[in-house]
Protein backbone atom coordinates (compact mmCIF):
# COMPACT_ATOMS: atom_id res chain seq x y z
CA UNK A 1 0.00 0.00 0.00
CA UNK A 2 3.07 2.32 0.09
CA UNK A 3 2.13 3.38 -3.40
CA UNK A 4 -0.92 5.13 -1.97
CA UNK A 5 0.86 6.93 0.86
CA UNK A 6 0.64 10.27 -0.90
CA UNK A 7 -0.93 13.34 0.70
CA UNK A 8 -4.22 12.41 -1.00
CA UNK A 9 -4.26 8.72 -0.34
CA UNK A 10 -2.99 6.77 2.59
CA UNK A 11 -2.89 3.23 3.86
CA UNK A 12 -4.28 3.26 7.40
CA UNK A 13 -4.24 -0.39 8.35
CA UNK A 14 -3.57 -3.34 6.11
CA UNK A 15 -6.18 -3.26 3.31
CA UNK A 16 -7.76 0.00 4.49
CA UNK A 17 -7.08 3.01 2.27
CA UNK A 18 -8.05 6.62 2.88
CA UNK A 19 -8.52 8.85 -0.16
CA UNK A 20 -8.51 12.54 0.75
CA UNK A 21 -10.42 15.23 -1.17
CA UNK A 22 -11.76 12.54 -3.46
CA UNK A 23 -15.43 13.49 -3.59
CA UNK A 24 -15.03 17.26 -3.87
CA UNK A 25 -14.88 17.36 -7.70
CA UNK A 26 -18.04 15.26 -8.02
CA UNK A 27 -20.05 16.88 -5.25
CA UNK A 28 -22.09 18.84 -7.79
CA UNK A 29 -23.34 15.60 -9.27
CA UNK A 30 -23.55 13.51 -6.13
CA UNK A 31 -25.69 15.84 -4.01
CA UNK A 32 -28.57 16.32 -6.51
CA UNK A 33 -28.57 12.57 -7.23
CA UNK A 34 -28.79 11.93 -3.51
CA UNK A 35 -31.76 14.31 -3.14
CA UNK A 36 -33.58 12.50 -5.97
CA UNK A 37 -33.06 9.10 -4.31
CA UNK A 38 -34.40 10.34 -0.99
CA UNK A 39 -37.56 11.58 -2.76
CA UNK A 40 -38.23 8.06 -4.09
CA UNK A 41 -37.04 6.06 -1.08
CA UNK A 42 -37.41 8.23 2.03
CA UNK A 43 -34.89 8.11 4.85
CA UNK A 44 -36.22 6.14 7.80
CA UNK A 45 -35.10 5.13 11.28
CA UNK A 46 -34.87 1.37 10.93
CA UNK A 47 -35.95 -0.80 13.85
CA UNK A 48 -33.21 -3.14 14.95
CA UNK A 49 -34.18 -6.79 15.52
CA UNK A 50 -33.90 -5.92 19.22
CA UNK A 51 -36.74 -3.40 18.82
CA UNK A 52 -34.84 -0.07 19.00
CA UNK A 53 -35.02 2.68 16.36
CA UNK A 54 -31.55 3.49 14.97
CA UNK A 55 -30.37 7.08 15.58
CA UNK A 56 -29.07 7.08 11.99
CA UNK A 57 -31.71 7.49 9.24
CA UNK A 58 -31.18 5.08 6.34
CA UNK A 59 -32.19 4.37 2.77
CA UNK A 60 -30.61 2.59 -0.21
CA UNK A 61 -30.21 2.64 -3.96
CA UNK A 62 -29.11 -0.01 -6.41
CA UNK A 63 -30.38 -3.51 -7.13
CA UNK A 64 -30.37 -4.35 -3.43
CA UNK A 65 -31.08 -2.33 -0.31
CA UNK A 66 -30.51 -3.02 3.33
CA UNK A 67 -33.57 -3.85 5.43
CA UNK A 68 -34.31 -5.04 8.93
CA UNK A 69 -37.21 -6.71 10.67
CA UNK A 70 -37.83 -9.09 13.59
CA UNK A 71 -35.97 -11.83 11.71
CA UNK A 72 -32.77 -9.76 11.35
CA UNK A 73 -30.91 -7.71 8.77
CA UNK A 74 -30.68 -8.60 5.12
CA UNK A 75 -30.48 -7.23 1.59
CA UNK A 76 -33.72 -7.04 -0.36
CA UNK A 77 -34.68 -5.94 -3.89
CA UNK A 78 -37.75 -4.02 -2.70
CA UNK A 79 -38.10 -1.14 -0.29
CA UNK A 80 -40.47 -2.33 2.47
CA UNK A 81 -41.63 1.27 3.01
CA UNK A 82 -42.84 1.89 -0.57
CA UNK A 83 -43.17 -1.67 -1.87
CA UNK A 84 -41.17 -0.58 -4.92
CA UNK A 85 -37.73 -1.50 -6.22
CA UNK A 86 -34.99 0.70 -4.77
CA UNK A 87 -34.02 3.71 -6.92
CA UNK A 88 -31.31 2.92 -9.46
CA UNK A 89 -27.72 3.60 -8.48
CA UNK A 90 -26.83 6.86 -10.27
CA UNK A 91 -23.96 6.67 -12.76
CA UNK A 92 -22.07 9.32 -10.75
CA UNK A 93 -22.26 7.15 -7.62
CA UNK A 94 -21.09 4.03 -9.39
CA UNK A 95 -18.22 5.82 -11.06
CA UNK A 96 -17.05 7.31 -7.76
CA UNK A 97 -17.14 3.92 -6.02
CA UNK A 98 -15.37 2.05 -8.81
CA UNK A 99 -12.67 4.69 -9.12
CA UNK A 100 -12.07 4.77 -5.36
CA UNK A 101 -11.88 0.97 -5.20
CA UNK A 102 -9.43 0.76 -8.07
CA UNK A 103 -7.21 3.52 -6.61
CA UNK A 104 -7.11 1.53 -3.40
CA UNK A 105 -6.01 -1.58 -5.28
CA UNK A 106 -9.35 -3.39 -5.68
CA UNK A 107 -9.93 -3.84 -9.40
CA UNK A 108 -13.30 -4.68 -11.01
CA UNK A 109 -15.48 -3.63 -8.10
CA UNK A 110 -19.13 -3.79 -9.24
CA UNK A 111 -21.31 -2.44 -6.43
CA UNK A 112 -24.96 -3.50 -6.54
CA UNK A 113 -26.01 -1.76 -3.32
CA UNK A 114 -25.43 1.69 -1.88
CA UNK A 115 -26.51 2.30 1.69
CA UNK A 116 -27.20 5.91 2.56
CA UNK A 117 -26.85 6.83 6.23
CA UNK A 118 -27.87 10.27 7.43
CA UNK A 119 -26.61 11.38 10.85
CA UNK A 120 -28.22 14.24 12.72
CA UNK A 121 -26.23 15.79 15.54
CA UNK A 122 -25.77 13.17 18.25
CA UNK A 123 -26.47 10.21 15.94
CA UNK A 124 -23.96 7.38 16.13
CA UNK A 125 -23.40 3.83 14.97
CA UNK A 126 -22.24 1.22 17.43
CA UNK A 127 -19.41 -1.21 16.74
CA UNK A 128 -20.46 -3.85 14.23
CA UNK A 129 -19.20 -5.93 11.33
CA UNK A 130 -20.60 -5.76 7.79
CA UNK A 131 -21.32 -9.39 7.05
CA UNK A 132 -24.67 -9.51 5.29
CA UNK A 133 -22.91 -9.43 1.89
CA UNK A 134 -22.34 -12.68 0.04
CA UNK A 135 -18.67 -12.31 -0.94
CA UNK A 136 -16.23 -10.95 1.63
CA UNK A 137 -13.51 -10.82 -1.04
CA UNK A 138 -15.28 -7.70 -2.31
CA UNK A 139 -14.27 -4.43 -0.62
CA UNK A 140 -16.60 -1.73 0.72
CA UNK A 141 -16.23 1.90 -0.31
CA UNK A 142 -17.42 4.53 2.18
CA UNK A 143 -17.96 8.14 1.13
CA UNK A 144 -18.46 10.73 3.88
CA UNK A 145 -20.24 14.02 3.17
CA UNK A 146 -21.30 16.94 5.34
CA UNK A 147 -20.41 17.26 9.01
CA UNK A 148 -17.27 15.44 10.12
CA UNK A 149 -17.30 12.34 12.28
CA UNK A 150 -14.85 9.97 13.87
CA UNK A 151 -14.79 6.35 12.80
CA UNK A 152 -13.93 3.65 15.25
CA UNK A 153 -12.06 0.78 13.66
CA UNK A 154 -11.57 -2.25 15.82
CA UNK A 155 -10.13 -5.66 15.31
CA UNK A 156 -11.89 -8.89 14.64
CA UNK A 157 -13.38 -9.32 18.08
CA UNK A 158 -15.77 -6.75 19.53
CA UNK A 159 -13.46 -6.31 22.53
CA UNK A 160 -10.33 -5.47 20.46
CA UNK A 161 -9.04 -1.95 21.09
CA UNK A 162 -10.43 0.53 18.52
CA UNK A 163 -8.51 3.25 16.65
CA UNK A 164 -10.20 6.64 16.23
CA UNK A 165 -9.82 8.21 12.78
CA UNK A 166 -11.44 10.79 10.54
CA UNK A 167 -12.83 9.83 7.08
CA UNK A 168 -11.80 6.47 5.64
CA UNK A 169 -12.82 5.27 2.22
CA UNK A 170 -11.99 1.75 1.06
CA UNK A 171 -11.50 -1.45 2.98
CA UNK A 172 -11.30 -5.05 1.98
CA UNK A 173 -8.96 -8.02 2.05
CA UNK A 174 -7.75 -8.75 5.54
CA UNK A 175 -9.69 -5.80 6.98
CA UNK A 176 -13.03 -6.63 5.41
CA UNK A 177 -14.57 -7.99 8.60
CA UNK A 178 -13.16 -5.52 11.12
CA UNK A 179 -15.61 -4.20 13.67
CA UNK A 180 -16.31 -0.51 13.11
CA UNK A 181 -18.63 2.27 14.24
CA UNK A 182 -19.18 6.01 14.19
CA UNK A 183 -18.89 8.23 17.29
CA UNK A 184 -21.74 10.68 17.98
CA UNK A 185 -21.75 13.50 15.40
CA UNK A 186 -20.99 16.90 16.91
CA UNK A 187 -22.99 20.05 16.15
CA UNK A 188 -21.85 22.14 13.21
CA UNK A 189 -22.97 23.62 9.94
CA UNK A 190 -21.72 22.28 6.63
CA UNK A 191 -22.05 24.54 3.57
CA UNK A 192 -23.83 21.89 1.47
CA UNK A 193 -25.44 19.58 4.03
CA UNK A 194 -26.21 21.90 6.95
CA UNK A 195 -26.59 20.09 10.24
CA UNK A 196 -26.16 16.59 8.84
CA UNK A 197 -23.51 14.07 8.06
CA UNK A 198 -24.25 11.64 5.22
CA UNK A 199 -22.32 8.48 4.52
CA UNK A 200 -22.64 6.36 1.40
CA UNK A 201 -21.33 2.79 1.52
CA UNK A 202 -21.01 0.89 -1.73
CA UNK A 203 -21.16 -2.86 -1.56
CA UNK A 204 -21.34 -5.92 -3.74
CA UNK A 205 -24.11 -7.51 -1.70
CA UNK A 206 -25.53 -10.25 -3.91
C1 LIG B 1 -14.61 -1.37 8.33
N1 LIG B 1 -21.40 3.01 7.86
O1 LIG B 1 -23.44 1.41 7.08
S1 LIG B 1 -18.28 2.70 7.13
C2 LIG B 1 -22.52 0.88 7.71
O2 LIG B 1 -20.31 6.29 8.44
C3 LIG B 1 -21.40 1.73 8.24
O3 LIG B 1 -22.25 5.40 8.24
C4 LIG B 1 -20.39 3.96 8.25
O4 LIG B 1 -20.58 1.24 8.95
C5 LIG B 1 -21.02 5.33 8.31
O5 LIG B 1 -22.44 -0.34 7.90
C6 LIG B 1 -19.32 4.05 7.23
C7 LIG B 1 -17.07 2.94 8.34
C8 LIG B 1 -15.81 2.12 8.24
C9 LIG B 1 -14.64 2.77 8.10
C10 LIG B 1 -13.46 2.06 8.05
C11 LIG B 1 -13.43 0.68 8.13
C12 LIG B 1 -15.82 0.76 8.30
C13 LIG B 1 -14.62 0.01 8.26
C14 LIG B 1 -12.22 -0.04 8.11
C15 LIG B 1 -12.22 -1.40 8.20
C16 LIG B 1 -13.42 -2.07 8.30
FE1 LIG C 1 -20.69 -0.94 8.72
Coordinates of C-alpha atoms and ligand atoms in Angstrom, one line a residue:
X1 CA 0.0 0.0 0.0
X2 CA 3.1 2.3 0.1
X3 CA 2.1 3.4 -3.4
X4 CA -0.9 5.1 -2.0
X5 CA 0.9 6.9 0.9
X6 CA 0.6 10.3 -0.9
X7 CA -0.9 13.3 0.7
X8 CA -4.2 12.4 -1.0
X9 CA -4.3 8.7 -0.3
X10 CA -3.0 6.8 2.6
X11 CA -2.9 3.2 3.9
X12 CA -4.3 3.3 7.4
X13 CA -4.2 -0.4 8.4
X14 CA -3.6 -3.3 6.1
X15 CA -6.2 -3.3 3.3
X16 CA -7.8 0.0 4.5
X17 CA -7.1 3.0 2.3
X18 CA -8.1 6.6 2.9
X19 CA -8.5 8.9 -0.2
X20 CA -8.5 12.5 0.8
X21 CA -10.4 15.2 -1.2
X22 CA -11.8 12.5 -3.5
X23 CA -15.4 13.5 -3.6
X24 CA -15.0 17.3 -3.9
X25 CA -14.9 17.4 -7.7
X26 CA -18.0 15.3 -8.0
X27 CA -20.1 16.9 -5.2
X28 CA -22.1 18.8 -7.8
X29 CA -23.3 15.6 -9.3
X30 CA -23.5 13.5 -6.1
X31 CA -25.7 15.8 -4.0
X32 CA -28.6 16.3 -6.5
X33 CA -28.6 12.6 -7.2
X34 CA -28.8 11.9 -3.5
X35 CA -31.8 14.3 -3.1
X36 CA -33.6 12.5 -6.0
X37 CA -33.1 9.1 -4.3
X38 CA -34.4 10.3 -1.0
X39 CA -37.6 11.6 -2.8
X40 CA -38.2 8.1 -4.1
X41 CA -37.0 6.1 -1.1
X42 CA -37.4 8.2 2.0
X43 CA -34.9 8.1 4.9
X44 CA -36.2 6.1 7.8
X45 CA -35.1 5.1 11.3
X46 CA -34.9 1.4 10.9
X47 CA -36.0 -0.8 13.8
X48 CA -33.2 -3.1 14.9
X49 CA -34.2 -6.8 15.5
X50 CA -33.9 -5.9 19.2
X51 CA -36.7 -3.4 18.8
X52 CA -34.8 -0.1 19.0
X53 CA -35.0 2.7 16.4
X54 CA -31.5 3.5 15.0
X55 CA -30.4 7.1 15.6
X56 CA -29.1 7.1 12.0
X57 CA -31.7 7.5 9.2
X58 CA -31.2 5.1 6.3
X59 CA -32.2 4.4 2.8
X60 CA -30.6 2.6 -0.2
X61 CA -30.2 2.6 -4.0
X62 CA -29.1 0.0 -6.4
X63 CA -30.4 -3.5 -7.1
X64 CA -30.4 -4.3 -3.4
X65 CA -31.1 -2.3 -0.3
X66 CA -30.5 -3.0 3.3
X67 CA -33.6 -3.8 5.4
X68 CA -34.3 -5.0 8.9
X69 CA -37.2 -6.7 10.7
X70 CA -37.8 -9.1 13.6
X71 CA -36.0 -11.8 11.7
X72 CA -32.8 -9.8 11.4
X73 CA -30.9 -7.7 8.8
X74 CA -30.7 -8.6 5.1
X75 CA -30.5 -7.2 1.6
X76 CA -33.7 -7.0 -0.4
X77 CA -34.7 -5.9 -3.9
X78 CA -37.8 -4.0 -2.7
X79 CA -38.1 -1.1 -0.3
X80 CA -40.5 -2.3 2.5
X81 CA -41.6 1.3 3.0
X82 CA -42.8 1.9 -0.6
X83 CA -43.2 -1.7 -1.9
X84 CA -41.2 -0.6 -4.9
X85 CA -37.7 -1.5 -6.2
X86 CA -35.0 0.7 -4.8
X87 CA -34.0 3.7 -6.9
X88 CA -31.3 2.9 -9.5
X89 CA -27.7 3.6 -8.5
X90 CA -26.8 6.9 -10.3
X91 CA -24.0 6.7 -12.8
X92 CA -22.1 9.3 -10.8
X93 CA -22.3 7.1 -7.6
X94 CA -21.1 4.0 -9.4
X95 CA -18.2 5.8 -11.1
X96 CA -17.0 7.3 -7.8
X97 CA -17.1 3.9 -6.0
X98 CA -15.4 2.1 -8.8
X99 CA -12.7 4.7 -9.1
X100 CA -12.1 4.8 -5.4
X101 CA -11.9 1.0 -5.2
X102 CA -9.4 0.8 -8.1
X103 CA -7.2 3.5 -6.6
X104 CA -7.1 1.5 -3.4
X105 CA -6.0 -1.6 -5.3
X106 CA -9.4 -3.4 -5.7
X107 CA -9.9 -3.8 -9.4
X108 CA -13.3 -4.7 -11.0
X109 CA -15.5 -3.6 -8.1
X110 CA -19.1 -3.8 -9.2
X111 CA -21.3 -2.4 -6.4
X112 CA -25.0 -3.5 -6.5
X113 CA -26.0 -1.8 -3.3
X114 CA -25.4 1.7 -1.9
X115 CA -26.5 2.3 1.7
X116 CA -27.2 5.9 2.6
X117 CA -26.9 6.8 6.2
X118 CA -27.9 10.3 7.4
X119 CA -26.6 11.4 10.9
X120 CA -28.2 14.2 12.7
X121 CA -26.2 15.8 15.5
X122 CA -25.8 13.2 18.3
X123 CA -26.5 10.2 15.9
X124 CA -24.0 7.4 16.1
X125 CA -23.4 3.8 15.0
X126 CA -22.2 1.2 17.4
X127 CA -19.4 -1.2 16.7
X128 CA -20.5 -3.8 14.2
X129 CA -19.2 -5.9 11.3
X130 CA -20.6 -5.8 7.8
X131 CA -21.3 -9.4 7.0
X132 CA -24.7 -9.5 5.3
X133 CA -22.9 -9.4 1.9
X134 CA -22.3 -12.7 0.0
X135 CA -18.7 -12.3 -0.9
X136 CA -16.2 -10.9 1.6
X137 CA -13.5 -10.8 -1.0
X138 CA -15.3 -7.7 -2.3
X139 CA -14.3 -4.4 -0.6
X140 CA -16.6 -1.7 0.7
X141 CA -16.2 1.9 -0.3
X142 CA -17.4 4.5 2.2
X143 CA -18.0 8.1 1.1
X144 CA -18.5 10.7 3.9
X145 CA -20.2 14.0 3.2
X146 CA -21.3 16.9 5.3
X147 CA -20.4 17.3 9.0
X148 CA -17.3 15.4 10.1
X149 CA -17.3 12.3 12.3
X150 CA -14.9 10.0 13.9
X151 CA -14.8 6.4 12.8
X152 CA -13.9 3.7 15.2
X153 CA -12.1 0.8 13.7
X154 CA -11.6 -2.2 15.8
X155 CA -10.1 -5.7 15.3
X156 CA -11.9 -8.9 14.6
X157 CA -13.4 -9.3 18.1
X158 CA -15.8 -6.7 19.5
X159 CA -13.5 -6.3 22.5
X160 CA -10.3 -5.5 20.5
X161 CA -9.0 -1.9 21.1
X162 CA -10.4 0.5 18.5
X163 CA -8.5 3.3 16.6
X164 CA -10.2 6.6 16.2
X165 CA -9.8 8.2 12.8
X166 CA -11.4 10.8 10.5
X167 CA -12.8 9.8 7.1
X168 CA -11.8 6.5 5.6
X169 CA -12.8 5.3 2.2
X170 CA -12.0 1.8 1.1
X171 CA -11.5 -1.4 3.0
X172 CA -11.3 -5.1 2.0
X173 CA -9.0 -8.0 2.0
X174 CA -7.7 -8.7 5.5
X175 CA -9.7 -5.8 7.0
X176 CA -13.0 -6.6 5.4
X177 CA -14.6 -8.0 8.6
X178 CA -13.2 -5.5 11.1
X179 CA -15.6 -4.2 13.7
X180 CA -16.3 -0.5 13.1
X181 CA -18.6 2.3 14.2
X182 CA -19.2 6.0 14.2
X183 CA -18.9 8.2 17.3
X184 CA -21.7 10.7 18.0
X185 CA -21.8 13.5 15.4
X186 CA -21.0 16.9 16.9
X187 CA -23.0 20.1 16.2
X188 CA -21.9 22.1 13.2
X189 CA -23.0 23.6 9.9
X190 CA -21.7 22.3 6.6
X191 CA -22.1 24.5 3.6
X192 CA -23.8 21.9 1.5
X193 CA -25.4 19.6 4.0
X194 CA -26.2 21.9 6.9
X195 CA -26.6 20.1 10.2
X196 CA -26.2 16.6 8.8
X197 CA -23.5 14.1 8.1
X198 CA -24.3 11.6 5.2
X199 CA -22.3 8.5 4.5
X200 CA -22.6 6.4 1.4
X201 CA -21.3 2.8 1.5
X202 CA -21.0 0.9 -1.7
X203 CA -21.2 -2.9 -1.6
X204 CA -21.3 -5.9 -3.7
X205 CA -24.1 -7.5 -1.7
X206 CA -25.5 -10.2 -3.9
Ligands
LIG1 C1 -14.6 -1.4 8.3 N1 -21.4 3.0 7.9 O1 -23.4 1.4 7.1 S1 -18.3 2.7 7.1 C2 -22.5 0.9 7.7 O2 -20.3 6.3 8.4 C3 -21.4 1.7 8.2 O3 -22.3 5.4 8.2 C4 -20.4 4.0 8.2 O4 -20.6 1.2 9.0 C5 -21.0 5.3 8.3 O5 -22.4 -0.3 7.9 C6 -19.3 4.0 7.2 C7 -17.1 2.9 8.3 C8 -15.8 2.1 8.2 C9 -14.6 2.8 8.1 C10 -13.5 2.1 8.0 C11 -13.4 0.7 8.1 C12 -15.8 0.8 8.3 C13 -14.6 0.0 8.3 C14 -12.2 0.0 8.1 C15 -12.2 -1.4 8.2 C16 -13.4 -2.1 8.3
LIG2 FE1 -20.7 -0.9 8.7

